[in-house]
Amino acid sequence: MTDTCPNCLTRGIKPRKERTDSQQTRSAYRCPNCGHAWITSRLRNPAA
């Protein structure tokens, strides 16, 4: 999965690290354009 930097809006950034458990995937990102770092947490099986 890729993400968009919330600081400078650069698109298509791949995560530096990912951790998955039974309920969620956490991804750590750092923007190559501005250096901003952030973490996302996404549910693996969202409720329908």
XYZ file of C-alpha atoms in Angstrom:
48
model
C 0.000 0.000 0.000
C 1.169 3.542 -0.616
C 0.122 6.800 1.004
C 0.158 10.564 0.464
C 2.265 12.858 2.649
C -0.051 14.936 4.873
C 2.528 17.748 4.906
C 3.438 18.366 1.235
C 0.921 16.054 -0.539
C 3.545 13.961 -2.347
C 1.770 10.807 -3.551
C 2.749 7.155 -3.834
C 5.012 6.913 -0.784
C 5.784 3.335 0.230
C 5.964 2.448 3.939
C 9.382 2.117 5.598
C 8.045 -0.479 8.041
C 4.811 -2.405 8.489
C 3.446 -4.429 11.371
C 0.357 -6.605 11.059
C -1.683 -8.328 13.740
C -5.057 -10.064 13.608
C -7.004 -6.792 13.447
C -4.873 -4.085 11.868
C -1.870 -3.125 9.781
C 0.315 -0.292 11.052
C 2.579 1.414 8.521
C 5.385 3.908 9.170
C 6.201 6.430 6.440
C 8.791 9.148 5.784
C 8.323 11.513 2.870
C 11.363 11.620 0.564
C 10.357 15.129 -0.531
C 9.960 17.013 2.777
C 11.091 14.477 5.419
C 7.776 14.413 7.303
C 7.160 11.145 9.205
C 3.791 9.618 10.127
C 2.113 6.339 11.029
C -1.171 4.942 9.750
C -3.307 2.205 11.245
C -5.734 0.392 8.961
C -8.250 -2.294 9.880
C -7.590 -5.584 8.100
C -11.254 -6.597 7.902
C -13.429 -3.482 8.106
C -17.076 -4.011 9.053
C -19.347 -4.268 6.046
